[in-house]
Short mmCIF file of C-alpha atoms in Angstrom, two decimals:
data_model
loop_
_atom_site.label_atom_id
_atom_site.label_comp_id
_atom_site.label_asym_id
_atom_site.label_seq_id
_atom_site.Cartn_x
_atom_site.Cartn_y
_atom_site.Cartn_z
CA MET P 1 -17.05 -18.36 0.49
CA LEU P 2 -14.32 -17.07 2.76
CA ARG P 3 -12.99 -13.36 2.24
CA ARG P 4 -8.62 -14.02 1.93
CA VAL P 5 -7.36 -10.81 2.09
CA ALA P 6 -3.71 -10.23 3.75
CA ILE P 7 -2.44 -6.44 4.13
CA GLY P 8 0.76 -5.15 4.96
CA ALA P 9 1.99 -1.49 5.69
CA LEU P 10 5.52 0.01 5.84
CA ILE P 11 6.43 3.73 6.45
CA ALA P 12 9.85 4.61 6.26
CA ILE P 13 9.79 8.23 8.06
CA LEU P 14 12.22 10.42 6.49
CA LEU P 15 10.49 13.76 7.72
CA GLY P 16 9.82 12.71 11.20
CA CYS P 17 7.17 10.34 13.14
CA ALA P 18 4.11 9.24 11.79
CA GLN P 19 1.89 10.14 14.49
CA GLY P 20 0.91 13.71 13.65
CA SER P 21 -0.68 11.99 10.17
CA ALA P 22 -2.91 9.67 11.79
CA SER P 23 -4.43 12.76 14.50
CA ALA P 24 -4.89 15.13 11.67
CA ALA P 25 -6.91 12.63 9.39
CA LYS P 26 -9.03 11.83 12.54
CA LYS P 27 -9.21 15.69 13.14
CA ALA P 28 -9.91 16.61 9.57
CA LYS P 29 -13.64 17.33 8.53
CA LYS P 30 -14.74 14.52 6.32
CA ARG P 31 -15.92 15.90 3.04
CA PRO P 32 -18.50 14.75 0.25
CA SER P 33 -16.18 13.25 -2.36
CA ALA P 34 -16.57 14.73 -5.88
CA ILE P 35 -14.13 12.38 -7.54
CA SER P 36 -16.16 10.02 -9.88
CA CYS P 37 -13.95 6.46 -10.14
CA SER P 38 -14.50 4.06 -13.06
CA SER P 39 -14.01 0.42 -13.12
CA THR P 40 -14.03 -0.17 -9.09
CA HIS P 41 -15.65 -3.51 -9.55
CA THR P 42 -13.38 -4.69 -12.14
CA LEU P 43 -11.69 -8.09 -11.31
CA ALA P 44 -8.34 -8.13 -13.11
CA VAL P 45 -7.59 -11.11 -15.25
CA ASP P 46 -5.59 -9.89 -18.46
CA LYS P 47 -3.90 -7.17 -19.37
CA ASP P 48 -6.35 -4.90 -19.92
CA THR P 49 -8.54 -5.26 -17.02
CA ARG P 50 -5.23 -5.03 -14.62
CA GLU P 51 -4.39 -1.47 -15.86
CA ARG P 52 -8.09 -0.43 -15.64
CA ALA P 53 -8.53 -1.76 -12.01
CA SER P 54 -4.75 -0.58 -11.11
CA GLY P 55 -6.21 2.94 -12.21
CA ALA P 56 -9.37 2.35 -10.08
CA VAL P 57 -7.33 2.05 -6.84
CA LEU P 58 -5.58 4.77 -7.61
CA CYS P 59 -8.65 6.86 -7.64
CA LEU P 60 -10.11 5.18 -5.07
CA ILE P 61 -6.94 6.44 -2.60
CA ASN P 62 -7.79 9.85 -3.73
CA ARG P 63 -11.53 9.83 -3.02
CA GLN P 64 -10.65 8.75 0.42
CA ARG P 65 -7.93 11.30 0.99
CA ARG P 66 -10.12 14.15 -0.77
CA ALA P 67 -13.14 13.12 1.85
CA HIS P 68 -10.74 13.77 4.73
CA GLY P 69 -9.65 16.94 3.59
CA LEU P 70 -6.16 16.10 2.07
CA ARG P 71 -4.66 16.94 -1.33
CA PRO P 72 -4.44 13.53 -3.77
CA VAL P 73 -1.55 11.89 -4.66
CA ARG P 74 -0.14 11.69 -8.12
CA ALA P 75 0.84 8.81 -9.91
CA SER P 76 4.87 8.16 -9.84
CA LYS P 77 6.11 5.75 -12.61
CA PRO P 78 9.09 5.16 -10.62
CA LEU P 79 7.33 4.05 -7.33
CA GLU P 80 4.92 2.44 -9.87
CA SER P 81 7.95 0.26 -11.78
CA ALA P 82 8.92 -0.61 -7.73
CA SER P 83 5.62 -1.55 -6.82
CA SER P 84 4.64 -3.73 -9.90
CA GLU P 85 8.02 -5.43 -9.40
CA HIS P 86 7.27 -6.61 -5.87
CA SER P 87 3.65 -7.84 -6.43
CA ARG P 88 4.82 -10.07 -9.53
CA ALA P 89 7.88 -11.31 -7.13
CA MET P 90 5.00 -12.14 -4.10
CA VAL P 91 3.11 -14.25 -6.89
CA ARG P 92 6.12 -15.98 -7.92
CA GLY P 93 7.25 -16.50 -4.85
CA LYS P 94 4.18 -17.46 -2.62
CA PHE P 95 4.93 -14.79 0.07
CA ILE P 96 3.48 -11.24 1.45
CA SER P 97 6.03 -9.19 2.99
CA HIS P 98 7.50 -6.04 2.54
CA GLY P 99 11.49 -8.32 2.23
CA THR P 100 11.88 -10.37 -0.12
CA PRO P 101 13.54 -13.97 0.25
CA GLY P 102 16.55 -12.49 -1.70
CA GLY P 103 16.99 -9.76 1.06
CA ASP P 104 15.25 -6.83 -0.75
CA SER P 105 13.22 -4.33 1.02
CA ALA P 106 10.83 -1.53 0.27
CA ARG P 107 13.46 1.29 0.51
CA LEU P 108 15.93 -0.84 -1.79
CA ARG P 109 13.25 -1.20 -4.48
CA ILE P 110 12.36 2.44 -4.51
CA ARG P 111 15.74 3.68 -4.60
CA LYS P 112 16.82 1.01 -7.62
CA ALA P 113 13.52 2.53 -9.45
CA GLY P 114 15.11 6.02 -9.52
CA TYR P 115 12.55 7.73 -7.05
CA VAL P 116 15.04 8.37 -4.35
CA ARG P 117 19.17 8.72 -4.57
CA ARG P 118 21.44 6.57 -2.39
CA SER P 119 22.10 8.79 0.71
CA ARG P 120 23.39 8.60 4.39
CA SER P 121 21.35 6.96 6.94
CA SER P 122 20.85 8.61 10.82
CA ARG P 123 18.44 7.41 13.55
CA HIS P 124 17.09 3.85 12.74
CA SER P 125 14.16 1.96 14.77
CA ARG P 126 11.49 -0.40 14.04
CA HIS P 127 8.08 -1.47 15.38
CA SER P 128 6.66 -4.52 13.82
CA ARG P 129 3.01 -5.85 14.65
CA HIS P 130 1.66 -8.98 13.09
CA SER P 131 -1.72 -10.63 14.23
CA ARG P 132 -3.19 -13.42 12.56
CA HIS P 133 -6.88 -15.36 13.95
CA SER P 134 -8.15 -18.48 13.26
CA ARG P 135 -7.93 -20.08 9.57
CA HIS P 136 -11.92 -18.81 9.52
CA SER P 137 -10.99 -15.44 10.03
CA ARG P 138 -11.19 -13.23 6.96
CA HIS P 139 -8.36 -11.08 7.45
CA SER P 140 -4.54 -10.95 8.46
CA ARG P 141 -2.68 -7.95 8.90
CA HIS P 142 1.03 -6.99 10.03
CA SER P 143 2.10 -3.39 9.85
CA ARG P 144 5.89 -2.52 10.24
CA HIS P 145 7.52 1.15 10.55
CA SER P 146 10.84 2.51 10.25
CA ARG P 147 12.70 5.77 10.35
CA HIS P 148 16.01 5.80 8.01
CA SER P 149 17.18 9.54 7.05
CA ARG P 150 15.99 13.30 6.90
CA GLN P 151 15.90 13.75 3.15
CA TYR P 152 12.57 11.98 1.88
CA LEU P 153 9.49 9.99 2.85
CA ILE P 154 8.06 6.37 1.51
CA GLY P 155 5.47 4.14 2.38
CA GLU P 156 4.25 0.94 1.22
CA THR P 157 0.95 -1.09 1.59
CA LEU P 158 0.42 -4.91 0.54
CA THR P 159 -2.93 -6.11 -0.24
CA TRP P 160 -4.41 -8.96 -1.90
CA GLY P 161 -7.87 -10.77 -2.99
CA SER P 162 -9.45 -13.52 -4.90
CA GLY P 163 -12.64 -14.06 -6.55
CA PRO P 164 -15.50 -10.91 -5.94
CA TYR P 165 -12.85 -9.48 -3.05
CA ALA P 166 -9.98 -8.90 -5.61
CA THR P 167 -11.95 -6.19 -6.96
CA PRO P 168 -10.47 -2.50 -6.39
CA VAL P 169 -13.27 -1.44 -4.15
CA GLN P 170 -12.84 -4.16 -2.12
CA LEU P 171 -9.21 -4.08 -1.86
CA VAL P 172 -9.11 -0.52 -0.58
CA GLY P 173 -11.80 -0.88 1.46
CA ALA P 174 -10.17 -3.49 3.55
CA LEU P 175 -7.25 -1.28 4.14
CA MET P 176 -9.63 1.40 5.03
CA GLU P 177 -10.45 -0.99 7.67
CA SER P 178 -7.49 -1.09 9.24
CA THR P 179 -6.22 1.84 11.47
CA ALA P 180 -2.45 1.17 10.61
CA HIS P 181 -3.10 1.02 6.77
CA ARG P 182 -5.80 3.71 6.85
CA ARG P 183 -3.18 6.04 8.34
CA THR P 184 -0.96 5.30 5.27
CA LEU P 185 -3.36 6.09 3.14
CA LEU P 186 -4.13 9.23 4.82
CA ASP P 187 -0.84 10.72 5.42
CA LYS P 188 -0.79 14.33 4.78
CA ARG P 189 2.60 14.27 3.67
CA PHE P 190 2.65 12.05 0.66
CA ARG P 191 2.87 13.37 -2.70
CA ASP P 192 3.26 10.52 -4.82
CA VAL P 193 1.91 7.22 -5.23
CA GLY P 194 2.79 3.90 -7.57
CA VAL P 195 0.17 1.02 -7.83
CA GLY P 196 1.52 -2.09 -8.91
CA MET P 197 -1.04 -4.82 -9.34
CA ALA P 198 -0.01 -8.42 -10.43
CA LEU P 199 -2.05 -11.44 -11.66
CA GLY P 200 -2.56 -14.21 -9.08
CA ALA P 201 -2.48 -14.82 -5.24
CA PRO P 202 0.76 -14.91 -2.81
CA ILE P 203 -0.55 -18.01 -1.60
CA ALA P 204 -0.61 -21.34 -3.28
CA ASN P 205 -4.33 -23.23 -4.08
CA VAL P 206 -6.52 -20.48 -4.45
CA GLY P 207 -8.53 -21.84 -6.75
CA MET P 208 -10.12 -18.49 -8.09
CA ASP P 209 -8.58 -15.38 -9.90
CA ALA P 210 -6.78 -13.27 -8.06
CA ALA P 211 -4.97 -9.57 -7.54
CA THR P 212 -2.21 -9.11 -5.34
CA VAL P 213 -1.44 -5.16 -4.94
CA THR P 214 1.55 -3.09 -3.95
CA ILE P 215 1.04 0.50 -3.34
CA GLY P 216 4.22 2.54 -2.91
CA PHE P 217 3.91 6.09 -1.54
CA GLY P 218 6.29 8.69 -1.25
CA ARG P 219 7.76 12.55 -1.10
CA ARG P 220 10.97 13.84 -1.92
#
């Protein structure tokens, strides 16, 4: 069985460049994790298992942050709402991207959800990278970074998996294997997080149970 995971990450840097967080994470001394997470091998197939799996994803993120000497992120209802909406949209529309076919962006979704207020923009820059391997590859990744203003910080990571690779431990593990997405999860400036999991895959004809996850990060 091939592992099929697609991952995306976006950081809207509103407090400065993100380079410092990556170097800080590398320099931080790893500490043994004291966080015990339940349901880490739960496959989401209904509302109950989806809620438990979503909680496990959040717990595993904080386990990684604690292991790298970082403070945990706390659950945010607005970020969870924005993330859940986007995960459902990707499953319905069969796409995986930070932007929707209708033109919504991560920044717009998070703003609509009430996490941040509308503010004036300042410098704007984008960097995008997309790498795709052969059809036999087990990973495809893309990342995007953008700077919008100086008042808040938001980030977004996307992942999905099918079958045994749709469990929380596999989804978070795949994110941690990617330098760009690992940097997002271990960004020391983030304070809040919202995990939005939808049942199903963002591509057609998967043929097995799948989970699509949007993880929104923020600081305000």
